[in-house]
Coordinates of C-alpha atoms and ligand atoms in Angstrom, one line a residue:
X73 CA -14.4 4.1 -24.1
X74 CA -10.4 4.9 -24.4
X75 CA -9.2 1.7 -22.0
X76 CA -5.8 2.7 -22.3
X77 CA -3.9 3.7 -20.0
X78 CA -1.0 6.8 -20.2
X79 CA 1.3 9.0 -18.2
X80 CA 0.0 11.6 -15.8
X81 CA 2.4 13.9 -17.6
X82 CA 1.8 13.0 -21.2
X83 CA -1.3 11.3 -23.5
X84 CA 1.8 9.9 -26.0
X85 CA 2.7 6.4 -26.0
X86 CA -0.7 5.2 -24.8
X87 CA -0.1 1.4 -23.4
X88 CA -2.8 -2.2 -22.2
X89 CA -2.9 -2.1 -18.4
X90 CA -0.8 -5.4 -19.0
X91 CA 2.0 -3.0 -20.1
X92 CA 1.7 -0.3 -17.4
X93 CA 2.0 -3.5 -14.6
X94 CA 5.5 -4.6 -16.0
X95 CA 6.8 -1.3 -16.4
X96 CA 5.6 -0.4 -13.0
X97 CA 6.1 3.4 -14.3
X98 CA 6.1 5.4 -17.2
X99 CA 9.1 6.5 -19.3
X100 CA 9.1 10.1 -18.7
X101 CA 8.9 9.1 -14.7
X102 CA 5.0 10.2 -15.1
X103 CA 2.3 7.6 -13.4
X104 CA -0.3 5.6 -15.2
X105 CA -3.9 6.3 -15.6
X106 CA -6.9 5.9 -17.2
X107 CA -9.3 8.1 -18.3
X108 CA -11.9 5.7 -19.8
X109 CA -12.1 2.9 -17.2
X110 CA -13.0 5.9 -14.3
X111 CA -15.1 7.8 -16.7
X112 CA -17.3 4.5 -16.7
X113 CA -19.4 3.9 -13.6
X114 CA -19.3 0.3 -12.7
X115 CA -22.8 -0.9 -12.9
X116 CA -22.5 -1.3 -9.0
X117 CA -25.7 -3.6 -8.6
X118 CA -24.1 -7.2 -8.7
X119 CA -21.8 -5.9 -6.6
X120 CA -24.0 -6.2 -3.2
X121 CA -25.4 -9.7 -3.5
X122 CA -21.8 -11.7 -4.2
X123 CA -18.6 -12.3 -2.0
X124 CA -15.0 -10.8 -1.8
X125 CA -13.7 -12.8 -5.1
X126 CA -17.0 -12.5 -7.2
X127 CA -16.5 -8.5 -5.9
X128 CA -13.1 -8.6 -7.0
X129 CA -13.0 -9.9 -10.3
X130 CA -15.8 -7.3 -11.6
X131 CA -13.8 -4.5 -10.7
X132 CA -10.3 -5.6 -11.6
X133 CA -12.2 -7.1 -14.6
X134 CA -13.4 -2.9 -15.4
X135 CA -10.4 -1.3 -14.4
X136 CA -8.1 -3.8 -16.5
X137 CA -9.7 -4.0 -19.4
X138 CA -7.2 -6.0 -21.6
X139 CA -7.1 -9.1 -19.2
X140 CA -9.8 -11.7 -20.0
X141 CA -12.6 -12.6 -17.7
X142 CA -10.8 -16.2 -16.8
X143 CA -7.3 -14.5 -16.5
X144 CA -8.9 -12.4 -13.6
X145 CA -10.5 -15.7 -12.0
X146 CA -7.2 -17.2 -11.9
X147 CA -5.5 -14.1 -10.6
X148 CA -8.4 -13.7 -7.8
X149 CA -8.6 -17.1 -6.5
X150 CA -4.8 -17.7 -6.3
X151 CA -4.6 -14.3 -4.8
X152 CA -6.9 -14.7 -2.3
X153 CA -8.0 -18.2 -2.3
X154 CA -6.7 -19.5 0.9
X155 CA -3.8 -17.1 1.8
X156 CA -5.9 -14.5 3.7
X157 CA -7.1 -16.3 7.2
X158 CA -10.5 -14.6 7.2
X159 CA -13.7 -15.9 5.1
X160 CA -14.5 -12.2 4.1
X161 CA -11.0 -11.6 3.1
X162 CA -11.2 -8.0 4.8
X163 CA -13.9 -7.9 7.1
X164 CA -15.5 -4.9 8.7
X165 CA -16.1 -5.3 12.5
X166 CA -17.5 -2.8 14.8
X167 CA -15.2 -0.1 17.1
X168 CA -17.9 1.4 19.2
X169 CA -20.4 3.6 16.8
X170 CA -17.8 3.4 14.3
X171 CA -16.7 0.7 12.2
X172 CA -12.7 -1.1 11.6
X173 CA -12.1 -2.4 7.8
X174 CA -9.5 -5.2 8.8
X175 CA -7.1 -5.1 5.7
X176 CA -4.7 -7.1 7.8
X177 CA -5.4 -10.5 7.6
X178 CA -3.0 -12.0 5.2
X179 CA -0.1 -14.1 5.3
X180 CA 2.2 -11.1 6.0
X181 CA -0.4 -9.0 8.6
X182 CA -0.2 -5.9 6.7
X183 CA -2.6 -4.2 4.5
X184 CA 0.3 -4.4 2.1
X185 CA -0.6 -8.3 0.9
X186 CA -4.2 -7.3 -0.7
X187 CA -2.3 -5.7 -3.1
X188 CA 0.8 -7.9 -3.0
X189 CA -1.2 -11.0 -3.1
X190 CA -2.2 -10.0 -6.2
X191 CA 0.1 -7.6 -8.0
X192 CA 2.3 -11.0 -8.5
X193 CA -0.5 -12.7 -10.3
X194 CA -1.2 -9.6 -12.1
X195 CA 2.3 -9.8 -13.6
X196 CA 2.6 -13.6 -14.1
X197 CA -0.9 -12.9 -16.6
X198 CA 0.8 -10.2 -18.0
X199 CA 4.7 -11.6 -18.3
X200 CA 3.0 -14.7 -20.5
X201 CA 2.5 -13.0 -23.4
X202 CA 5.8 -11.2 -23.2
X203 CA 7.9 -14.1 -23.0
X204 CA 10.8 -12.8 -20.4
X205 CA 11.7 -13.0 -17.0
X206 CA 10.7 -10.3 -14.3
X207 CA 13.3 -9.4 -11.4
X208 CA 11.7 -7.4 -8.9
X209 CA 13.6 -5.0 -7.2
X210 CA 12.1 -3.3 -3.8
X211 CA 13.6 -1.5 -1.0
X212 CA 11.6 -1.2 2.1
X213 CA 11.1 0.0 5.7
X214 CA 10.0 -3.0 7.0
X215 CA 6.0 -4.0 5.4
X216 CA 6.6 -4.0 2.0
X217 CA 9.7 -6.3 1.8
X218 CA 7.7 -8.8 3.5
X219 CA 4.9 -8.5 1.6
X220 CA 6.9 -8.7 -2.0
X221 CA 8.5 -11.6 -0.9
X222 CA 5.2 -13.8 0.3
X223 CA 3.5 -12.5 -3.0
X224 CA 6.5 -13.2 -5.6
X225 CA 7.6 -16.2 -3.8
X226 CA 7.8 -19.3 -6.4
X227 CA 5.9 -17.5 -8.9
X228 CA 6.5 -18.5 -12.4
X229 CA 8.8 -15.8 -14.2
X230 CA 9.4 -14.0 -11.6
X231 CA 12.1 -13.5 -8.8
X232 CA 12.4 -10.9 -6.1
X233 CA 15.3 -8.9 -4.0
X234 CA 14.4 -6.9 -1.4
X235 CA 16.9 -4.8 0.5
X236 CA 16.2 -3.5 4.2
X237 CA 18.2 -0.7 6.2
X238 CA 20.6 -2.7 8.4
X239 CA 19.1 -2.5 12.3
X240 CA 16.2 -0.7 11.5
X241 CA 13.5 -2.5 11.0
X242 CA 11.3 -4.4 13.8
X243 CA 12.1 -7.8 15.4
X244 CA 9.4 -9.2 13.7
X245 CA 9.7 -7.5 10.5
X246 CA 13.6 -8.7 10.4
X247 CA 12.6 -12.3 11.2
X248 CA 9.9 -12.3 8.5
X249 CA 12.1 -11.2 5.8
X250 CA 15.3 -13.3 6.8
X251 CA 13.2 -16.7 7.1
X252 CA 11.3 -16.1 3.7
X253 CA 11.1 -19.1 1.9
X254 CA 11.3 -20.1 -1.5
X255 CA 13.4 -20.5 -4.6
X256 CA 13.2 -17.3 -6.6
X257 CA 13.7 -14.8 -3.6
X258 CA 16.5 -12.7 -2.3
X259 CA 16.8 -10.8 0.9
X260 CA 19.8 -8.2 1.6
X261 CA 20.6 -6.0 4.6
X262 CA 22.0 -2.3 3.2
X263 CA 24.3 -0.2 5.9
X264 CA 22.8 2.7 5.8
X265 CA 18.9 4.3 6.2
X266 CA 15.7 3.6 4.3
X267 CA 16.5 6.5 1.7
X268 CA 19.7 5.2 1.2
X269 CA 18.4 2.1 0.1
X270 CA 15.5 3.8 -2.0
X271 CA 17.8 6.3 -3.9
X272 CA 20.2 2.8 -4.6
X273 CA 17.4 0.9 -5.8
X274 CA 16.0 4.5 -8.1
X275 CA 19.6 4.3 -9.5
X276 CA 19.6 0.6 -10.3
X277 CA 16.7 0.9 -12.4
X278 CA 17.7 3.8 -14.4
X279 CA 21.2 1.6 -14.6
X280 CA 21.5 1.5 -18.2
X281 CA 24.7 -0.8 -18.6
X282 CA 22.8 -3.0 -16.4
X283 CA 19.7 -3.1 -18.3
X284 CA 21.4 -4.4 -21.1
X285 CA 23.4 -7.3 -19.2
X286 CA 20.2 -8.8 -17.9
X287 CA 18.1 -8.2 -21.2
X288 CA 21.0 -10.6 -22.6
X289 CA 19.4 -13.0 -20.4
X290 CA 16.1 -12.5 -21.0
X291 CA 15.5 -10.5 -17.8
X292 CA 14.0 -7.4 -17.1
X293 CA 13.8 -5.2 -13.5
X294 CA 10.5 -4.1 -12.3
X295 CA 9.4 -2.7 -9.2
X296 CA 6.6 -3.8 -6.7
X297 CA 6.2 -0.2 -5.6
X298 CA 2.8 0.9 -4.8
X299 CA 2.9 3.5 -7.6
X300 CA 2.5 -0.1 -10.1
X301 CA -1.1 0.5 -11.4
X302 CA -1.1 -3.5 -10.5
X303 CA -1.2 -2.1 -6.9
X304 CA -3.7 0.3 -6.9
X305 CA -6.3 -1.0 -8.7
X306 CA -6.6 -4.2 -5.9
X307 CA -7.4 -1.4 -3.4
X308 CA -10.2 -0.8 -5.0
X309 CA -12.1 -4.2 -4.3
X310 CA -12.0 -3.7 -0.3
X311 CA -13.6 0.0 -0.2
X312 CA -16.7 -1.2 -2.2
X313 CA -16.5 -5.0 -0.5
X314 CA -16.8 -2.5 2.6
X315 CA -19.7 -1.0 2.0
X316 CA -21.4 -4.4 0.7
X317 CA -20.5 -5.3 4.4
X318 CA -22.2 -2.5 5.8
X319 CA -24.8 -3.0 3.8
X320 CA -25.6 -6.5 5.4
X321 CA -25.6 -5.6 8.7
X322 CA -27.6 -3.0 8.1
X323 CA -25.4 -0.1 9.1
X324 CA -26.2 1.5 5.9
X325 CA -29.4 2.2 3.5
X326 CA -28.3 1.8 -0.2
X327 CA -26.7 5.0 -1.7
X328 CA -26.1 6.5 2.1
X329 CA -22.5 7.9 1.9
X330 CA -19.5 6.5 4.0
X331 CA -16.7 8.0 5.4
X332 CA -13.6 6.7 5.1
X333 CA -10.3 7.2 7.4
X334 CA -7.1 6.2 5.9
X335 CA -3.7 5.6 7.8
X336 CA -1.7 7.6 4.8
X337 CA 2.0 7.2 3.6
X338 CA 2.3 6.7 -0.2
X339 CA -0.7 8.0 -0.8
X340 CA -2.0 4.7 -2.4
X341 CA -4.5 3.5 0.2
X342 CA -6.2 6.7 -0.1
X343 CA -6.3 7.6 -4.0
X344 CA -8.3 3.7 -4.0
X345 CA -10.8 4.8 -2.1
X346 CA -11.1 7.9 -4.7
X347 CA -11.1 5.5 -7.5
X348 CA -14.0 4.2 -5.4
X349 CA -15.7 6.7 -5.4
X350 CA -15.3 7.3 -9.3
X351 CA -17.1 4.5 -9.7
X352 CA -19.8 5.5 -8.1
X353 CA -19.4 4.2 -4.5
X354 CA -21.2 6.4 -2.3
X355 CA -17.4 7.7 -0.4
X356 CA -18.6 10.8 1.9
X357 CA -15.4 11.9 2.6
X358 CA -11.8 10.7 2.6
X359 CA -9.7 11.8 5.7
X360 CA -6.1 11.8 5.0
X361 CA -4.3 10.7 8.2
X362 CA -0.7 11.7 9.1
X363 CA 1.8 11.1 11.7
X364 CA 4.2 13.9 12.3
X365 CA 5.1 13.9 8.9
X366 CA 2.1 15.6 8.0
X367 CA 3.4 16.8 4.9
X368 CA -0.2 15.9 3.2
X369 CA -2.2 18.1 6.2
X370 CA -0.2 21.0 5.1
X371 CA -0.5 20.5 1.5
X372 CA -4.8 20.4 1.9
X373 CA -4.3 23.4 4.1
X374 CA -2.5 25.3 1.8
X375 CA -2.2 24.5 -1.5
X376 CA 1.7 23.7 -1.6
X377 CA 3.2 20.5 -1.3
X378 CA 6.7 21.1 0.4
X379 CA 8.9 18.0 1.3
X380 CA 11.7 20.2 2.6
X381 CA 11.3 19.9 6.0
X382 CA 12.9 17.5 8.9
X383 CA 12.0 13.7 8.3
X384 CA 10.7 12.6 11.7
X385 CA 10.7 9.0 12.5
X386 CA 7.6 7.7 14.8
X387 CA 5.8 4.9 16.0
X388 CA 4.2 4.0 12.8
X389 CA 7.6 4.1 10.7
X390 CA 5.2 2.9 7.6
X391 CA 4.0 6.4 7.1
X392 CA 6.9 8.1 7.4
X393 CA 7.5 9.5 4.4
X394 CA 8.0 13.4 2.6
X395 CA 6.8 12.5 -0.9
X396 CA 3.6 11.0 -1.6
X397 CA 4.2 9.7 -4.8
X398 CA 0.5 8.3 -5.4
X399 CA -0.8 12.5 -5.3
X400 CA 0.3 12.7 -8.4
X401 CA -2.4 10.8 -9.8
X402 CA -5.0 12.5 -7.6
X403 CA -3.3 15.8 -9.1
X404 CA -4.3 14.1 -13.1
X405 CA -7.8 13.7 -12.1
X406 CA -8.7 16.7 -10.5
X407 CA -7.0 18.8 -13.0
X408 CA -9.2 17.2 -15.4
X409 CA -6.2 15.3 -17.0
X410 CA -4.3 18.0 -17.2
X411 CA -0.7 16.3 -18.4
X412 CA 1.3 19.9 -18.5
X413 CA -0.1 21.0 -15.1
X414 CA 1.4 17.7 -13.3
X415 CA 4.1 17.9 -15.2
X416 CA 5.3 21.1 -14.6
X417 CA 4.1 20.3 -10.7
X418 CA 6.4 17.4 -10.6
X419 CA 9.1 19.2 -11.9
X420 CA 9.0 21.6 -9.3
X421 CA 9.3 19.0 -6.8
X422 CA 12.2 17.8 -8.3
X423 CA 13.8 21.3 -8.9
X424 CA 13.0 22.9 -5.7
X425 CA 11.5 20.2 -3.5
X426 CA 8.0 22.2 -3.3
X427 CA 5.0 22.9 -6.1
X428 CA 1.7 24.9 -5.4
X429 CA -1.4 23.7 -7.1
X430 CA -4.1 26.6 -9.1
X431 CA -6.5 27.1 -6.6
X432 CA -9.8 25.6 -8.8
X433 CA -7.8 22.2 -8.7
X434 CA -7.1 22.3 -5.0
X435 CA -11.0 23.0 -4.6
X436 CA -11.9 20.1 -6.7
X437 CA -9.6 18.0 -4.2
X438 CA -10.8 19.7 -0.7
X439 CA -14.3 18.4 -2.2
X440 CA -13.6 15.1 -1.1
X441 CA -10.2 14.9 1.1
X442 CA -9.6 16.2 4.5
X443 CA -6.2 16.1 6.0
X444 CA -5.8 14.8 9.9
X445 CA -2.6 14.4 11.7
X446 CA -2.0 12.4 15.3
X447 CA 1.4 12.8 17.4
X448 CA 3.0 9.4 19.0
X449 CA 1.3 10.5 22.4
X450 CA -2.0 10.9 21.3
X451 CA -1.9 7.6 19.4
X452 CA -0.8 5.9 22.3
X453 CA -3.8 7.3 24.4
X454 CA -5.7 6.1 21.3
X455 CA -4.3 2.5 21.6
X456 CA -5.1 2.2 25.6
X457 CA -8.5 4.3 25.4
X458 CA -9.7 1.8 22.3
X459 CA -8.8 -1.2 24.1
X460 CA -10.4 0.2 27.9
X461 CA -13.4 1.5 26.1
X462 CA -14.2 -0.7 23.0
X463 CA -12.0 -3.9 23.7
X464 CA -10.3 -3.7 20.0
X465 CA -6.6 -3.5 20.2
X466 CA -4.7 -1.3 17.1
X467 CA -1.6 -1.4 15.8
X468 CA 0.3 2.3 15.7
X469 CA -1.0 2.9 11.9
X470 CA -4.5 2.7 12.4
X471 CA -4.7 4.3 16.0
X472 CA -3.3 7.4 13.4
X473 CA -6.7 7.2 11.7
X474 CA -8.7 6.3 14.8
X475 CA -7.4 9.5 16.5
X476 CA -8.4 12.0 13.7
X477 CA -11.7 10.1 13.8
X478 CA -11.8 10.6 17.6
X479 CA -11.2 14.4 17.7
X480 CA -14.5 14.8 15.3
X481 CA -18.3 15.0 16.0
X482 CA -20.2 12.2 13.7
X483 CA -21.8 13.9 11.1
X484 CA -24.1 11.0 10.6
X485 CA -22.8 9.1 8.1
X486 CA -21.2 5.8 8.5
X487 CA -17.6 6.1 9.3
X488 CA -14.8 3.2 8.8
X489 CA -11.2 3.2 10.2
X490 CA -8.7 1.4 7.8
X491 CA -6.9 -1.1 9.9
X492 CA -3.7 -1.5 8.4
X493 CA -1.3 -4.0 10.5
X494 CA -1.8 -6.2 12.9
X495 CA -0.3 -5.1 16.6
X496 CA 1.5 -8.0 16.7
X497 CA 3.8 -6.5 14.1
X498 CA 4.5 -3.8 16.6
X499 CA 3.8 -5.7 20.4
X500 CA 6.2 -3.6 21.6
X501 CA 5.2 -0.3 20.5
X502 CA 1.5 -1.0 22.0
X503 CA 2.7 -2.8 24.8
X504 CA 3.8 0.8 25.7
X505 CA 0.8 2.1 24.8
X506 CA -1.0 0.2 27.0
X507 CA 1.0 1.1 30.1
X508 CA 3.4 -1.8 30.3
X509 CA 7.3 -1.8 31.0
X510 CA 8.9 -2.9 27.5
X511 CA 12.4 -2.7 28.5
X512 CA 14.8 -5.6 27.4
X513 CA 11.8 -7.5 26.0
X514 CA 12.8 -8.9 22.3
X515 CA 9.9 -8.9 19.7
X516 CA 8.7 -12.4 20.6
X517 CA 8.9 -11.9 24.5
X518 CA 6.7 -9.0 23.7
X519 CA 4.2 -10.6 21.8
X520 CA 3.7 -13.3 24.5
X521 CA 3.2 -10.4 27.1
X522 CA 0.4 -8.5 24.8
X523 CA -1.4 -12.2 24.2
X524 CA -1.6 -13.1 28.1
X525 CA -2.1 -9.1 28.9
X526 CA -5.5 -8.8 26.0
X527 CA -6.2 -12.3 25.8
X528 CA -6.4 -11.6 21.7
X529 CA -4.2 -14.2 19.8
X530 CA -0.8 -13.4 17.4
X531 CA -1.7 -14.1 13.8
X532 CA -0.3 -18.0 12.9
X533 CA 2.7 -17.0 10.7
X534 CA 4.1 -14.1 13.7
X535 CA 4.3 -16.2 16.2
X536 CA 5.7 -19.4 14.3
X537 CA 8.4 -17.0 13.0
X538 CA 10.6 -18.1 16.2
X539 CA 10.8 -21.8 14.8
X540 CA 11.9 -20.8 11.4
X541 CA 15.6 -21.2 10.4
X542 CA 17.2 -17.5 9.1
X543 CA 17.9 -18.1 5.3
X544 CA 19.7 -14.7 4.6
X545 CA 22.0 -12.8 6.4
X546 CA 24.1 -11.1 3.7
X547 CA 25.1 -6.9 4.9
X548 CA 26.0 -4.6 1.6
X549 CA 27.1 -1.7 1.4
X550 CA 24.8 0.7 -0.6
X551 CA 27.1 0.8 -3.7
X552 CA 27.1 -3.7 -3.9
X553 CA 23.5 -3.5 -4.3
X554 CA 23.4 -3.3 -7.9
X555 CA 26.0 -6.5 -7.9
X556 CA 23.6 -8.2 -5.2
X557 CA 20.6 -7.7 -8.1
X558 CA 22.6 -9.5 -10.6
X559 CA 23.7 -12.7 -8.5
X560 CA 20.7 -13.1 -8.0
X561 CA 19.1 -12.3 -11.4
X562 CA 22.0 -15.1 -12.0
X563 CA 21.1 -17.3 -9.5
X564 CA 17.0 -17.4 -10.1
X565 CA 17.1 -17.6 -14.1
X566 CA 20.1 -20.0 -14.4
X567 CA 21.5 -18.8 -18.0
X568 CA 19.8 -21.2 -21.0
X569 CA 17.1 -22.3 -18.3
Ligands
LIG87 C1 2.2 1.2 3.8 C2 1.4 1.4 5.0 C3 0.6 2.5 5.2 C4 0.5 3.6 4.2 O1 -0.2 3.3 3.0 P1 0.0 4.1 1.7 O2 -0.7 3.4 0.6 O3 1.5 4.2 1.4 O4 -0.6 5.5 2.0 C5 -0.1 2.5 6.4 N1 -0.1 1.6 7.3 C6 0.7 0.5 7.2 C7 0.8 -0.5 8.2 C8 1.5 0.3 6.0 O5 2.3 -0.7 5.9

């Protein structure tokens, strides 16, 4: 078995997993893969009988093949140990005949930490035979910030600066970044939007000048992006943990296939549950679910992935996105590992913002993924109709998946929604949803009104947020960020520390 892994575009300079986590991409910009671990079922039988760590170290322990069994344990129990605050970690409750995989029970109340918990870890194992320091570098729209910061946060060799679009992120997701405690973390404002920051952060990491400056130091930049093989391969656990939960209650015979609906940005949520299904879960199908920037519904539809097109922001601002960097993978795999294919493919994206996939390779994909899409409106009705009917409240992300899953007859397999924030990240935005007059309510007023309205409770670390002193409350422009990296490069890996 070839347990290496390489870029989607090119089978030259083949690296250890341990590798492909610190350098969070490949040189030539390509993604990295695998072709042995997937080529391997997992033999899938232990699988049903343990819990969510035992669960978890088999298939990390498979699909990263150069970490040792007790490097995994120690990644697994300080990733989830006691920071998710839910025995089953991600636990599958019922939403009428359908079923709700709650990814969004860790410290930050996104799916986001399942893989953040442990991506951290993941690098830490990794980092310690490599000797030098790891700056991560991230801008976000709001989830992932937070979610870097609560997985990086005092972890050995490793510091992390997130950057945020000034006055455009939630209440809540403000508060949870500004207050973030501890002593290897960094948290800017940038005036301007989200891409601003993003093509910033694209250009400090190809910053040669810069590179060399902090390798003097015995620091490196890496990215917590969700295109990190260290975030990806986590996913994994929850969609087979899933069906082991199924299993138990019965809502499944053994080798019966699941569907799966999947809130999609990135693209990364999804592709895990193909990896899944690799393995030799039994995955039905995977519904791709889009807000209104359904670039991915069009792409199933037609073959061509075309990102030039108006950028529409909605009620779940986590998916809004034009380029799902993730498909490229998908694009390896069901070419067959076809490295010129996706190169030339991503190429075209870059050239002329579209590409168009040969038609056998778009059947091998319409095999297993369907694309869905849900305006704002009907993912409010969603929201109220889910909480009148079935007495489950969702946040604006998942009511995307719920309402694909709505507008379909059962087929008669299991299906399961992905539940991907909590609505307390969003109380206004449901609020809403459910009928109620928002106006000049902040974030926290909101979230007291959605309590005493659904009688459901704010996850522990939301509502304590309005107690916690604001740490940072620095505003660059896009052009200091690169500066902002190195203070505090400078400031977490004091020189000749
Ligand atoms: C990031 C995110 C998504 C999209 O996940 P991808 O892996 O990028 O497809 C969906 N919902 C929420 C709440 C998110 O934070």
């Amino acid at each position: 078995m070839d347990s290496f892994y390489h870029s989607t575009r090119s089978l030259l300079e083949p690296v250890t997993s341990k590798q492909a986590i610190l350098a969070g991409i490949a040189p030539d910009g390509g993604l990295y893969v695998s072709d042995g671990v997937l080529a391997s079922p997992l033999d899938l039988e232990p699988l049903w009988a343990g819990d969510y760590p035992s669960r978890a170290r088999r298939v990390l322990g498979h699909l990263l093949p150069d970490f040792t069994e007790q490097e995994v344990a120690g990644c697994v129990r300080r990733a989830y140990g006691d920071t998710f605050d839910d025995p089953a970690v991600t636990p599958v409750t019922p939403v009428g005949d359908d079923w709700l995989l709650e990814l969004v029970h860790g410290p930050t109340s996104a799916f986001k930490d399942v893989a953040l918990q442990m991506l951290p870890q993941l690098m830490g194992q990794a980092r310690a035979g490599d000797g030098r320091d790891v700056m991560i570098v991230c801008a976000t729209s709001g989830d992932t910030g937070k979610a870097a910061l609560a997985g990086f946060a005092d972890v050995e060799g490793c510091g992390v600066c997130v950057f945020y679009p000034d006055g455009k992120v939630s209440d809540v997701q403000h508060l949870q970044m500004a207050t973030q405690a501890g002593g290897n973390v960094a948290v800017y404002a940038v005036r301007g939007n989200f891409d601003d920051a993003q093509g910033e952060v694209k250009r400090i990491f190809a910053d040669r000048d810069l590179a060399v400056r902090l390798a003097g130091e015995g620091v490196f930049l890496s990215s917590a992006n969700s295109i990190n093989v260290g975030r990806l391969v986590p996913q994994v656990v929850y969609y087979l943990d899933a069906y082991a939960q199924l299993l138990e209650r019965g809502a499944v015979a053994m080798g019966d296939e699941v569907d799966f609906y999947v809130p999609t940005g990135n693209f990364g949520d999804v592709l895990a549950g193909y990896y899944a299904k690799r393995l030799g879960l039994p995955v039905g199908r995977l519904h791709v679910c889009s807000n209104a920037n359904d670039v991915l519904c069009d792409f199933l539809a037609t073959g061509t992935y075309d990102r030039r097109r108006p950028f529409h922001k909605t009620i779940s601002p986590s998916m809004d996105i034009l380029v799902s960097s993730n498909l490229e993978r998908l694009l390896y795999f069901a070419s067959d590992g076809d490295c010129e294919l996706v190169a030339s493919l991503m190429a075209d994206l870059a050239e002329k913002g579209a590409y168009t996939v040969p038609a056998p390779v778009m059947d091998a994909i319409r095999s297993t993924f369907s694309g869905g899409r849900a305006t704002d409106d009907e993912c409010r009705g969603t929201i109220r109709r889910t909480w009148e009917r079935d007495g489950v409240l969702l946040d604006p992300h998942t009511a995307v998946a719920k309402t694909v899953l709505d507008a379909q007859e059962p087929q008669g397999r299991a299906r399961v929604v992905l539940a991907t924030a909590s609505p307390y990240k969003f109380p206004a935005e449901v609020l809403a949803a459910l009928g109620e007059d928002v106006a000049g309510l902040d974030g926290f007023a909101a979230m007291d009104r959605l309590a005493a309205l659904t009688g459901t409770e704010p996850p522990a670390p939301l509502s304590a947020l309005r107690d916690r002193a604001v740490r940072f409350t620095e505003v660059v422009d896009r052009d200091a960020m690169g500066a902002a990296v190195e203070r505090a490069a400078g400031a977490v890996f004091p020189a000749g520390a």
